[in-house]
Amino acid sequence: LNLLLCFALKEAGFDSHMVLVRTADKGPVVPNYPNLQQFDHQIVAIDMVEQFLLLDLINETDAFNLLPPHDLNQLGLKTDPENPMWVSLRFQNPDIRYTYSRFTLSDGGRLTGEISIVNQKHSARQARQRINKLEGDLEAYFRKYQLIGMGDARFLESEINNLDQPSEPLKAEASLTSKAFVEKAEDVIIIKPMMIKQLKENPFPIQDRSTPIDLLRPLRDSHLIGLRLPEGYTVAQLPQPIKVSLPNGAGTFIYNVMQNDNILHLSSSIFLNQTVFMPQEYGNLRKFFEYIVSKHDEDIVIVREEE
């Protein structure tokens, strides 16, 4: 079927090629010696000039722009007699999440506002599976997977877009009110700003590792937060901006804070381009996530202005 697809695309004028794949259950390919015996599957690549569109008719996904999990074995070999080359199989299946939060903080320490989460690529597929498993209960989805630690949240409204369109981004929105992540003591209010997407624990807790780590997919996870402070308060403590990068462009963490009158703007962005880390790279990866956990745990402190 994939071979027929490749020839049909060529007849239609597309620059298409077959790509030899070793399915993930067979272990990694050996790129230095591309022996044909190591491959057990083939997919189709359409050259889109800046990148390839990879297609597999023998798949387990209903989204044409995603490869099934058994194809995601790092590299495939494009069988072009004039220009054979290794093709990254994972770039097309990243986890992409953009979260936008806008909250107003009351003098009593209550947060009221809206959350908008846009899931793309594999992240959208995963979100759809979770929502369908919960029989479309959007509030239950928010509570179980997004509002961790905000158990007291009272929903005012919720909405979802593109649930039945698997090749499109999935957008989930909710308006709510909560007192979680806020502590008030007389004239002082302490806020944990990463209330929705806080990374509380390092996913790599052990000190050393002797085997590689395979993250399966690249990651793009960004959270933009707007926080309106109550009248009569001034900022006494803010997290400091930071940028941390892994060697060779493997990943970046950026945390920014800006203040505009009584509105605070915060952003946290985690980018992971590399998906396989060797044991000698483990220390850098572990330290990278330590920075994220530490920064996500920092507080905002505001105090009431003296009259």
PDB file of C-alpha atoms in Angstrom:
ATOM      1  CA  LEU A   1       0.000   0.000   0.000  1.00  0.00           C
ATOM      2  CA  ASN A   2       2.768   2.468   0.845  1.00  0.00           C
ATOM      3  CA  LEU A   3       4.602   1.637  -2.383  1.00  0.00           C
ATOM      4  CA  LEU A   4       1.415   2.271  -4.369  1.00  0.00           C
ATOM      5  CA  LEU A   5       0.939   5.546  -2.478  1.00  0.00           C
ATOM      6  CA  CYS A   6       4.476   6.648  -3.340  1.00  0.00           C
ATOM      7  CA  PHE A   7       3.967   5.995  -7.083  1.00  0.00           C
ATOM      8  CA  ALA A   8       0.552   7.668  -7.049  1.00  0.00           C
ATOM      9  CA  LEU A   9       2.085  10.769  -5.468  1.00  0.00           C
ATOM     10  CA  LYS A  10       4.852  10.790  -8.097  1.00  0.00           C
ATOM     11  CA  GLU A  11       2.249  10.620 -10.847  1.00  0.00           C
ATOM     12  CA  ALA A  12       0.494  13.585  -9.224  1.00  0.00           C
ATOM     13  CA  GLY A  13       3.713  15.620  -9.357  1.00  0.00           C
ATOM     14  CA  PHE A  14       4.952  15.235  -5.771  1.00  0.00           C
ATOM     15  CA  ASP A  15       8.607  14.566  -4.996  1.00  0.00           C
ATOM     16  CA  SER A  16       7.950  11.363  -3.056  1.00  0.00           C
ATOM     17  CA  HIS A  17      10.295   8.601  -1.913  1.00  0.00           C
ATOM     18  CA  MET A  18      10.206   5.394   0.049  1.00  0.00           C
ATOM     19  CA  VAL A  19      11.810   5.381   3.478  1.00  0.00           C
ATOM     20  CA  LEU A  20      13.058   2.158   5.046  1.00  0.00           C
ATOM     21  CA  VAL A  21      12.148   1.818   8.710  1.00  0.00           C
ATOM     22  CA  ARG A  22      13.087  -0.536  11.503  1.00  0.00           C
ATOM     23  CA  THR A  23      10.018  -0.650  13.735  1.00  0.00           C
ATOM     24  CA  ALA A  24      10.527   0.449  17.320  1.00  0.00           C
ATOM     25  CA  ASP A  25      10.015  -3.011  18.851  1.00  0.00           C
ATOM     26  CA  LYS A  26      13.105  -4.293  16.976  1.00  0.00           C
ATOM     27  CA  GLY A  27      15.551  -1.879  18.608  1.00  0.00           C
ATOM     28  CA  PRO A  28      17.531   1.073  17.161  1.00  0.00           C
ATOM     29  CA  VAL A  29      18.974   1.178  13.657  1.00  0.00           C
ATOM     30  CA  VAL A  30      22.734   1.190  13.059  1.00  0.00           C
ATOM     31  CA  PRO A  31      23.274   4.251  10.831  1.00  0.00           C
ATOM     32  CA  ASN A  32      26.999   3.649  10.230  1.00  0.00           C
ATOM     33  CA  TYR A  33      26.273   0.385   8.409  1.00  0.00           C
ATOM     34  CA  PRO A  34      22.858   0.590   6.722  1.00  0.00           C
ATOM     35  CA  ASN A  35      22.467  -3.153   6.145  1.00  0.00           C
ATOM     36  CA  LEU A  36      19.096  -3.865   4.577  1.00  0.00           C
ATOM     37  CA  GLN A  37      18.554  -6.785   6.952  1.00  0.00           C
ATOM     38  CA  GLN A  38      17.882  -4.395   9.833  1.00  0.00           C
ATOM     39  CA  PHE A  39      14.782  -2.855   8.200  1.00  0.00           C
ATOM     40  CA  ASP A  40      11.335  -4.434   8.381  1.00  0.00           C
ATOM     41  CA  HIS A  41       8.942  -1.733   7.149  1.00  0.00           C
ATOM     42  CA  GLN A  42       8.699   1.120   4.656  1.00  0.00           C
ATOM     43  CA  ILE A  43       6.828   4.423   4.690  1.00  0.00           C
ATOM     44  CA  VAL A  44       6.481   7.351   2.295  1.00  0.00           C
ATOM     45  CA  ALA A  45       8.250  10.720   2.436  1.00  0.00           C
ATOM     46  CA  ILE A  46       7.128  13.771   0.448  1.00  0.00           C
ATOM     47  CA  ASP A  47       9.884  16.353   0.087  1.00  0.00           C
ATOM     48  CA  MET A  48       8.346  19.687   1.171  1.00  0.00           C
ATOM     49  CA  VAL A  49      11.659  21.564   0.551  1.00  0.00           C
ATOM     50  CA  GLU A  50      12.313  22.529   4.186  1.00  0.00           C
ATOM     51  CA  GLN A  51      11.150  19.203   5.666  1.00  0.00           C
ATOM     52  CA  PHE A  52       9.525  15.911   4.793  1.00  0.00           C
ATOM     53  CA  LEU A  53       5.907  14.916   5.237  1.00  0.00           C
ATOM     54  CA  LEU A  54       5.966  11.284   6.365  1.00  0.00           C
ATOM     55  CA  LEU A  55       2.995   9.023   5.652  1.00  0.00           C
ATOM     56  CA  ASP A  56       2.144   5.441   6.560  1.00  0.00           C
ATOM     57  CA  LEU A  57      -1.043   3.789   5.336  1.00  0.00           C
ATOM     58  CA  ILE A  58      -0.381   0.783   7.577  1.00  0.00           C
ATOM     59  CA  ASN A  59      -0.888   2.768  10.745  1.00  0.00           C
ATOM     60  CA  GLU A  60      -2.667   2.967  14.065  1.00  0.00           C
ATOM     61  CA  THR A  61      -3.578   6.650  13.960  1.00  0.00           C
ATOM     62  CA  ASP A  62      -6.474   8.494  12.378  1.00  0.00           C
ATOM     63  CA  ALA A  63      -4.436  11.697  11.857  1.00  0.00           C
ATOM     64  CA  PHE A  64      -2.677  11.750   8.499  1.00  0.00           C
ATOM     65  CA  ASN A  65       0.058  14.091   9.777  1.00  0.00           C
ATOM     66  CA  LEU A  66       1.161  11.748  12.595  1.00  0.00           C
ATOM     67  CA  LEU A  67       3.121   8.527  12.346  1.00  0.00           C
ATOM     68  CA  PRO A  68       2.028   5.521  14.392  1.00  0.00           C
ATOM     69  CA  PRO A  69       4.146   4.720  17.459  1.00  0.00           C
ATOM     70  CA  HIS A  70       5.816   1.661  15.896  1.00  0.00           C
ATOM     71  CA  ASP A  71       7.432   3.926  13.250  1.00  0.00           C
ATOM     72  CA  LEU A  72       9.087   6.276  15.748  1.00  0.00           C
ATOM     73  CA  ASN A  73      12.513   4.635  15.838  1.00  0.00           C
ATOM     74  CA  GLN A  74      14.632   7.784  15.422  1.00  0.00           C
ATOM     75  CA  LEU A  75      15.912   7.323  11.855  1.00  0.00           C
ATOM     76  CA  GLY A  76      14.690   5.979   8.542  1.00  0.00           C
ATOM     77  CA  LEU A  77      16.666   5.590   5.305  1.00  0.00           C
ATOM     78  CA  LYS A  78      15.315   7.475   2.286  1.00  0.00           C
ATOM     79  CA  THR A  79      15.895   5.234  -0.755  1.00  0.00           C
ATOM     80  CA  ASP A  80      16.707   7.846  -3.382  1.00  0.00           C
ATOM     81  CA  PRO A  81      19.377   6.489  -5.809  1.00  0.00           C
ATOM     82  CA  GLU A  82      20.750  10.001  -6.353  1.00  0.00           C
ATOM     83  CA  ASN A  83      20.534  11.283  -2.795  1.00  0.00           C
ATOM     84  CA  PRO A  84      19.980   8.603  -0.147  1.00  0.00           C
ATOM     85  CA  MET A  85      19.849  10.030   3.341  1.00  0.00           C
ATOM     86  CA  TRP A  86      18.804   9.402   6.927  1.00  0.00           C
ATOM     87  CA  VAL A  87      15.504  11.016   7.859  1.00  0.00           C
ATOM     88  CA  SER A  88      14.398  11.885  11.395  1.00  0.00           C
ATOM     89  CA  LEU A  89      11.162  10.031  12.094  1.00  0.00           C
ATOM     90  CA  ARG A  90      10.226  11.823  15.304  1.00  0.00           C
ATOM     91  CA  PHE A  91      10.125  15.491  14.325  1.00  0.00           C
ATOM     92  CA  GLN A  92       6.617  14.980  12.909  1.00  0.00           C
ATOM     93  CA  ASN A  93       5.195  13.664  16.202  1.00  0.00           C
ATOM     94  CA  PRO A  94       6.197  16.225  18.848  1.00  0.00           C
ATOM     95  CA  ASP A  95       4.283  17.016  22.018  1.00  0.00           C
ATOM     96  CA  ILE A  96       3.185  20.634  21.555  1.00  0.00           C
ATOM     97  CA  ARG A  97       1.188  22.433  24.246  1.00  0.00           C
ATOM     98  CA  TYR A  98       0.472  26.138  24.565  1.00  0.00           C
ATOM     99  CA  THR A  99      -1.288  27.231  27.740  1.00  0.00           C
ATOM    100  CA  TYR A 100      -2.663  30.741  28.255  1.00  0.00           C
ATOM    101  CA  SER A 101      -3.919  31.797  31.696  1.00  0.00           C
ATOM    102  CA  ARG A 102      -5.479  35.102  32.738  1.00  0.00           C
ATOM    103  CA  PHE A 103      -6.364  35.523  36.399  1.00  0.00           C
ATOM    104  CA  THR A 104      -7.472  38.352  38.659  1.00  0.00           C
ATOM    105  CA  LEU A 105      -6.452  38.085  42.301  1.00  0.00           C
ATOM    106  CA  SER A 106      -8.886  39.488  44.856  1.00  0.00           C
ATOM    107  CA  ASP A 107      -7.943  41.164  48.116  1.00  0.00           C
ATOM    108  CA  GLY A 108      -9.176  38.031  49.859  1.00  0.00           C
ATOM    109  CA  GLY A 109      -6.759  35.776  47.986  1.00  0.00           C
ATOM    110  CA  ARG A 110      -9.137  34.289  45.407  1.00  0.00           C
ATOM    111  CA  LEU A 111      -8.137  33.759  41.772  1.00  0.00           C
ATOM    112  CA  THR A 112     -10.766  34.157  39.070  1.00  0.00           C
ATOM    113  CA  GLY A 113     -10.029  33.848  35.374  1.00  0.00           C
ATOM    114  CA  GLU A 114      -9.682  31.771  32.224  1.00  0.00           C
ATOM    115  CA  ILE A 115      -7.418  29.000  30.995  1.00  0.00           C
ATOM    116  CA  SER A 116      -6.927  28.131  27.336  1.00  0.00           C
ATOM    117  CA  ILE A 117      -4.898  25.056  26.350  1.00  0.00           C
ATOM    118  CA  VAL A 118      -3.968  24.370  22.725  1.00  0.00           C
ATOM    119  CA  ASN A 119      -2.652  20.870  22.036  1.00  0.00           C
ATOM    120  CA  GLN A 120      -0.998  20.049  18.733  1.00  0.00           C
ATOM    121  CA  LYS A 121       0.432  16.944  17.053  1.00  0.00           C
ATOM    122  CA  HIS A 122       0.870  14.005  19.455  1.00  0.00           C
ATOM    123  CA  SER A 123      -0.255  16.083  22.431  1.00  0.00           C
ATOM    124  CA  ALA A 124      -3.608  16.634  20.698  1.00  0.00           C
ATOM    125  CA  ARG A 125      -3.982  12.919  20.022  1.00  0.00           C
ATOM    126  CA  GLN A 126      -3.256  12.135  23.665  1.00  0.00           C
ATOM    127  CA  ALA A 127      -5.716  14.782  24.904  1.00  0.00           C
ATOM    128  CA  ARG A 128      -8.455  13.405  22.634  1.00  0.00           C
ATOM    129  CA  GLN A 129      -7.872   9.904  23.970  1.00  0.00           C
ATOM    130  CA  ARG A 130      -8.127  11.167  27.544  1.00  0.00           C
ATOM    131  CA  ILE A 131     -11.302  13.173  26.920  1.00  0.00           C
ATOM    132  CA  ASN A 132     -12.951  10.280  25.090  1.00  0.00           C
ATOM    133  CA  LYS A 133     -12.012   7.934  27.928  1.00  0.00           C
ATOM    134  CA  LEU A 134     -13.780  10.347  30.291  1.00  0.00           C
ATOM    135  CA  GLU A 135     -16.820  10.244  27.937  1.00  0.00           C
ATOM    136  CA  GLY A 136     -16.374  13.865  26.944  1.00  0.00           C
ATOM    137  CA  ASP A 137     -16.480  15.225  30.499  1.00  0.00           C
ATOM    138  CA  LEU A 138     -14.346  18.342  29.981  1.00  0.00           C
ATOM    139  CA  GLU A 139     -14.456  19.413  33.621  1.00  0.00           C
ATOM    140  CA  ALA A 140     -13.179  15.986  34.691  1.00  0.00           C
ATOM    141  CA  TYR A 141     -10.401  16.258  32.084  1.00  0.00           C
ATOM    142  CA  PHE A 142      -9.311  19.641  33.444  1.00  0.00           C
ATOM    143  CA  ARG A 143      -9.341  18.403  37.033  1.00  0.00           C
ATOM    144  CA  LYS A 144      -7.451  15.167  36.323  1.00  0.00           C
ATOM    145  CA  TYR A 145      -4.830  16.348  33.844  1.00  0.00           C
ATOM    146  CA  GLN A 146      -4.536  20.139  33.998  1.00  0.00           C
ATOM    147  CA  LEU A 147      -5.577  21.566  37.378  1.00  0.00           C
ATOM    148  CA  ILE A 148      -3.432  19.338  39.551  1.00  0.00           C
ATOM    149  CA  GLY A 149      -3.293  20.901  43.003  1.00  0.00           C
ATOM    150  CA  MET A 150      -6.343  23.086  42.342  1.00  0.00           C
ATOM    151  CA  GLY A 151      -8.866  20.694  43.835  1.00  0.00           C
ATOM    152  CA  ASP A 152     -11.094  23.482  45.132  1.00  0.00           C
ATOM    153  CA  ALA A 153     -11.612  24.957  41.657  1.00  0.00           C
ATOM    154  CA  ARG A 154     -15.205  25.928  40.880  1.00  0.00           C
ATOM    155  CA  PHE A 155     -15.910  25.918  37.154  1.00  0.00           C
ATOM    156  CA  LEU A 156     -17.906  28.747  35.666  1.00  0.00           C
ATOM    157  CA  GLU A 157     -17.765  27.592  32.048  1.00  0.00           C
ATOM    158  CA  SER A 158     -15.839  25.180  29.791  1.00  0.00           C
ATOM    159  CA  GLU A 159     -15.590  24.558  26.049  1.00  0.00           C
ATOM    160  CA  ILE A 160     -13.656  22.380  23.614  1.00  0.00           C
ATOM    161  CA  ASN A 161     -12.939  22.795  19.886  1.00  0.00           C
ATOM    162  CA  ASN A 162     -11.939  20.287  17.174  1.00  0.00           C
ATOM    163  CA  LEU A 163     -12.517  17.184  19.294  1.00  0.00           C
ATOM    164  CA  ASP A 164     -13.678  15.218  16.215  1.00  0.00           C
ATOM    165  CA  GLN A 165     -11.023  16.581  13.833  1.00  0.00           C
ATOM    166  CA  PRO A 166      -7.918  14.485  14.576  1.00  0.00           C
ATOM    167  CA  SER A 167      -5.583  16.362  12.223  1.00  0.00           C
ATOM    168  CA  GLU A 168      -6.368  19.756  13.784  1.00  0.00           C
ATOM    169  CA  PRO A 169      -5.128  21.329  17.042  1.00  0.00           C
ATOM    170  CA  LEU A 170      -7.333  20.619  20.039  1.00  0.00           C
ATOM    171  CA  LYS A 171      -8.329  23.662  22.081  1.00  0.00           C
ATOM    172  CA  ALA A 172      -9.814  23.392  25.569  1.00  0.00           C
ATOM    173  CA  GLU A 173     -10.986  26.446  27.520  1.00  0.00           C
ATOM    174  CA  ALA A 174     -12.359  26.958  31.011  1.00  0.00           C
ATOM    175  CA  SER A 175     -13.233  29.838  33.299  1.00  0.00           C
ATOM    176  CA  LEU A 176     -13.009  29.133  37.009  1.00  0.00           C
ATOM    177  CA  THR A 177     -12.325  30.458  40.484  1.00  0.00           C
ATOM    178  CA  SER A 178     -10.047  29.037  43.163  1.00  0.00           C
ATOM    179  CA  LYS A 179      -8.051  29.848  46.295  1.00  0.00           C
ATOM    180  CA  ALA A 180      -5.368  27.230  45.648  1.00  0.00           C
ATOM    181  CA  PHE A 181      -1.766  28.376  45.227  1.00  0.00           C
ATOM    182  CA  VAL A 182      -2.471  31.554  47.242  1.00  0.00           C
ATOM    183  CA  GLU A 183      -1.678  32.219  50.908  1.00  0.00           C
ATOM    184  CA  LYS A 184      -2.893  35.354  52.666  1.00  0.00           C
ATOM    185  CA  ALA A 185      -1.706  36.613  56.042  1.00  0.00           C
ATOM    186  CA  GLU A 186      -2.926  40.067  57.078  1.00  0.00           C
ATOM    187  CA  ASP A 187      -1.252  42.504  54.653  1.00  0.00           C
ATOM    188  CA  VAL A 188       0.839  39.910  52.756  1.00  0.00           C
ATOM    189  CA  ILE A 189      -0.237  37.602  49.910  1.00  0.00           C
ATOM    190  CA  ILE A 190       2.012  34.803  48.580  1.00  0.00           C
ATOM    191  CA  ILE A 191       1.245  33.361  45.138  1.00  0.00           C
ATOM    192  CA  LYS A 192       2.581  30.294  43.341  1.00  0.00           C
ATOM    193  CA  PRO A 193       2.312  31.583  39.755  1.00  0.00           C
ATOM    194  CA  MET A 194       2.916  28.224  38.003  1.00  0.00           C
ATOM    195  CA  MET A 195      -0.457  27.019  39.208  1.00  0.00           C
ATOM    196  CA  ILE A 196      -1.396  25.151  36.030  1.00  0.00           C
ATOM    197  CA  LYS A 197       1.825  23.796  34.597  1.00  0.00           C
ATOM    198  CA  GLN A 198       4.128  23.533  37.570  1.00  0.00           C
ATOM    199  CA  LEU A 199       6.765  20.816  37.324  1.00  0.00           C
ATOM    200  CA  LYS A 200       6.950  19.757  40.976  1.00  0.00           C
ATOM    201  CA  GLU A 201       9.392  16.846  40.781  1.00  0.00           C
ATOM    202  CA  ASN A 202      12.418  16.047  38.660  1.00  0.00           C
ATOM    203  CA  PRO A 203      11.440  13.198  36.293  1.00  0.00           C
ATOM    204  CA  PHE A 204      15.045  11.982  36.546  1.00  0.00           C
ATOM    205  CA  PRO A 205      15.661  11.645  40.291  1.00  0.00           C
ATOM    206  CA  ILE A 206      18.528   9.127  40.358  1.00  0.00           C
ATOM    207  CA  GLN A 207      22.064  10.501  40.530  1.00  0.00           C
ATOM    208  CA  ASP A 208      23.673   8.432  37.750  1.00  0.00           C
ATOM    209  CA  ARG A 209      22.531   6.267  34.885  1.00  0.00           C
ATOM    210  CA  SER A 210      24.261   3.548  32.853  1.00  0.00           C
ATOM    211  CA  THR A 211      21.691   3.148  30.060  1.00  0.00           C
ATOM    212  CA  PRO A 212      20.310   5.651  27.507  1.00  0.00           C
ATOM    213  CA  ILE A 213      17.079   7.592  28.012  1.00  0.00           C
ATOM    214  CA  ASP A 214      14.577   7.653  25.163  1.00  0.00           C
ATOM    215  CA  LEU A 215      11.961  10.431  25.453  1.00  0.00           C
ATOM    216  CA  LEU A 216      10.196   9.225  22.258  1.00  0.00           C
ATOM    217  CA  ARG A 217       9.064  12.673  21.087  1.00  0.00           C
ATOM    218  CA  PRO A 218      10.375  16.251  20.917  1.00  0.00           C
ATOM    219  CA  LEU A 219       8.653  18.638  23.319  1.00  0.00           C
ATOM    220  CA  ARG A 220       7.302  22.176  23.012  1.00  0.00           C
ATOM    221  CA  ASP A 221       5.550  23.222  26.219  1.00  0.00           C
ATOM    222  CA  SER A 222       4.841  26.916  26.790  1.00  0.00           C
ATOM    223  CA  HIS A 223       2.720  28.634  29.418  1.00  0.00           C
ATOM    224  CA  LEU A 224       1.868  32.331  29.352  1.00  0.00           C
ATOM    225  CA  ILE A 225       0.329  33.784  32.504  1.00  0.00           C
ATOM    226  CA  GLY A 226      -1.322  37.137  33.097  1.00  0.00           C
ATOM    227  CA  LEU A 227      -2.035  38.007  36.727  1.00  0.00           C
ATOM    228  CA  ARG A 228      -3.908  41.158  37.790  1.00  0.00           C
ATOM    229  CA  LEU A 229      -3.079  42.134  41.358  1.00  0.00           C
ATOM    230  CA  PRO A 230      -5.616  43.628  43.777  1.00  0.00           C
ATOM    231  CA  GLU A 231      -5.687  47.384  44.190  1.00  0.00           C
ATOM    232  CA  GLY A 232      -3.601  48.748  47.028  1.00  0.00           C
ATOM    233  CA  TYR A 233      -0.865  46.100  46.829  1.00  0.00           C
ATOM    234  CA  THR A 234       2.717  46.372  45.629  1.00  0.00           C
ATOM    235  CA  VAL A 235       5.163  43.650  44.588  1.00  0.00           C
ATOM    236  CA  ALA A 236       7.761  42.775  47.230  1.00  0.00           C
ATOM    237  CA  GLN A 237       9.260  39.686  45.542  1.00  0.00           C
ATOM    238  CA  LEU A 238       9.309  38.329  41.992  1.00  0.00           C
ATOM    239  CA  PRO A 239      11.038  35.315  40.420  1.00  0.00           C
ATOM    240  CA  GLN A 240      14.041  36.304  38.341  1.00  0.00           C
ATOM    241  CA  PRO A 241      14.163  35.544  34.593  1.00  0.00           C
ATOM    242  CA  ILE A 242      16.367  32.646  33.564  1.00  0.00           C
ATOM    243  CA  LYS A 243      17.480  30.815  30.424  1.00  0.00           C
ATOM    244  CA  VAL A 244      19.062  27.365  30.600  1.00  0.00           C
ATOM    245  CA  SER A 245      20.287  25.445  27.550  1.00  0.00           C
ATOM    246  CA  LEU A 246      21.453  21.885  27.043  1.00  0.00           C
ATOM    247  CA  PRO A 247      24.610  21.318  24.957  1.00  0.00           C
ATOM    248  CA  ASN A 248      24.345  21.079  21.151  1.00  0.00           C
ATOM    249  CA  GLY A 249      20.875  22.619  21.030  1.00  0.00           C
ATOM    250  CA  ALA A 250      19.293  19.577  22.706  1.00  0.00           C
ATOM    251  CA  GLY A 251      16.911  21.689  24.780  1.00  0.00           C
ATOM    252  CA  THR A 252      16.128  25.086  26.293  1.00  0.00           C
ATOM    253  CA  PHE A 253      14.199  26.362  29.298  1.00  0.00           C
ATOM    254  CA  ILE A 254      13.185  30.031  29.366  1.00  0.00           C
ATOM    255  CA  TYR A 255      11.385  31.726  32.260  1.00  0.00           C
ATOM    256  CA  ASN A 256      10.470  35.411  31.995  1.00  0.00           C
ATOM    257  CA  VAL A 257       8.700  37.879  34.291  1.00  0.00           C
ATOM    258  CA  MET A 258       7.443  41.366  33.444  1.00  0.00           C
ATOM    259  CA  GLN A 259       5.378  43.885  35.392  1.00  0.00           C
ATOM    260  CA  ASN A 260       3.065  46.472  33.865  1.00  0.00           C
ATOM    261  CA  ASP A 261       1.397  48.530  36.582  1.00  0.00           C
ATOM    262  CA  ASN A 262      -0.669  46.034  38.611  1.00  0.00           C
ATOM    263  CA  ILE A 263      -0.504  43.266  35.986  1.00  0.00           C
ATOM    264  CA  LEU A 264       2.227  40.618  36.021  1.00  0.00           C
ATOM    265  CA  HIS A 265       3.177  38.692  32.881  1.00  0.00           C
ATOM    266  CA  LEU A 266       5.034  35.422  33.326  1.00  0.00           C
ATOM    267  CA  SER A 267       6.091  32.803  30.807  1.00  0.00           C
ATOM    268  CA  SER A 268       7.639  29.368  31.078  1.00  0.00           C
ATOM    269  CA  SER A 269       8.828  27.547  27.943  1.00  0.00           C
ATOM    270  CA  ILE A 270      10.412  24.097  27.800  1.00  0.00           C
ATOM    271  CA  PHE A 271      11.852  22.935  24.475  1.00  0.00           C
ATOM    272  CA  LEU A 272      13.446  19.512  23.990  1.00  0.00           C
ATOM    273  CA  ASN A 273      14.753  18.794  20.500  1.00  0.00           C
ATOM    274  CA  GLN A 274      16.844  15.727  21.303  1.00  0.00           C
ATOM    275  CA  THR A 275      14.942  12.578  22.206  1.00  0.00           C
ATOM    276  CA  VAL A 276      17.721  10.115  23.077  1.00  0.00           C
ATOM    277  CA  PHE A 277      20.291  10.928  25.760  1.00  0.00           C
ATOM    278  CA  MET A 278      23.342   8.740  26.340  1.00  0.00           C
ATOM    279  CA  PRO A 279      24.522   7.948  29.903  1.00  0.00           C
ATOM    280  CA  GLN A 280      27.269  10.580  29.650  1.00  0.00           C
ATOM    281  CA  GLU A 281      24.583  13.202  28.851  1.00  0.00           C
ATOM    282  CA  TYR A 282      22.323  12.206  31.731  1.00  0.00           C
ATOM    283  CA  GLY A 283      23.882  14.591  34.266  1.00  0.00           C
ATOM    284  CA  ASN A 284      23.139  17.601  32.060  1.00  0.00           C
ATOM    285  CA  LEU A 285      19.550  16.444  31.460  1.00  0.00           C
ATOM    286  CA  ARG A 286      18.962  15.902  35.179  1.00  0.00           C
ATOM    287  CA  LYS A 287      20.390  19.310  36.067  1.00  0.00           C
ATOM    288  CA  PHE A 288      18.294  20.912  33.312  1.00  0.00           C
ATOM    289  CA  PHE A 289      15.099  19.664  34.968  1.00  0.00           C
ATOM    290  CA  GLU A 290      16.371  20.653  38.407  1.00  0.00           C
ATOM    291  CA  TYR A 291      16.454  24.261  37.180  1.00  0.00           C
ATOM    292  CA  ILE A 292      12.860  23.943  35.960  1.00  0.00           C
ATOM    293  CA  VAL A 293      11.574  22.438  39.217  1.00  0.00           C
ATOM    294  CA  SER A 294      13.368  25.098  41.271  1.00  0.00           C
ATOM    295  CA  LYS A 295      12.097  28.008  39.159  1.00  0.00           C
ATOM    296  CA  HIS A 296       8.527  26.698  39.031  1.00  0.00           C
ATOM    297  CA  ASP A 297       8.485  26.566  42.832  1.00  0.00           C
ATOM    298  CA  GLU A 298       9.344  30.250  43.332  1.00  0.00           C
ATOM    299  CA  ASP A 299       6.804  32.621  44.856  1.00  0.00           C
ATOM    300  CA  ILE A 300       5.414  36.042  44.123  1.00  0.00           C
ATOM    301  CA  VAL A 301       4.996  38.121  47.276  1.00  0.00           C
ATOM    302  CA  ILE A 302       2.817  41.215  47.360  1.00  0.00           C
ATOM    303  CA  VAL A 303       2.187  43.513  50.318  1.00  0.00           C
ATOM    304  CA  ARG A 304      -0.486  46.067  51.064  1.00  0.00           C
ATOM    305  CA  GLU A 305       0.695  49.623  50.539  1.00  0.00           C
ATOM    306  CA  GLU A 306       0.834  51.827  53.584  1.00  0.00           C
ATOM    307  CA  GLU A 307      -1.812  54.525  53.610  1.00  0.00           C
TER     308      GLU A 307
END
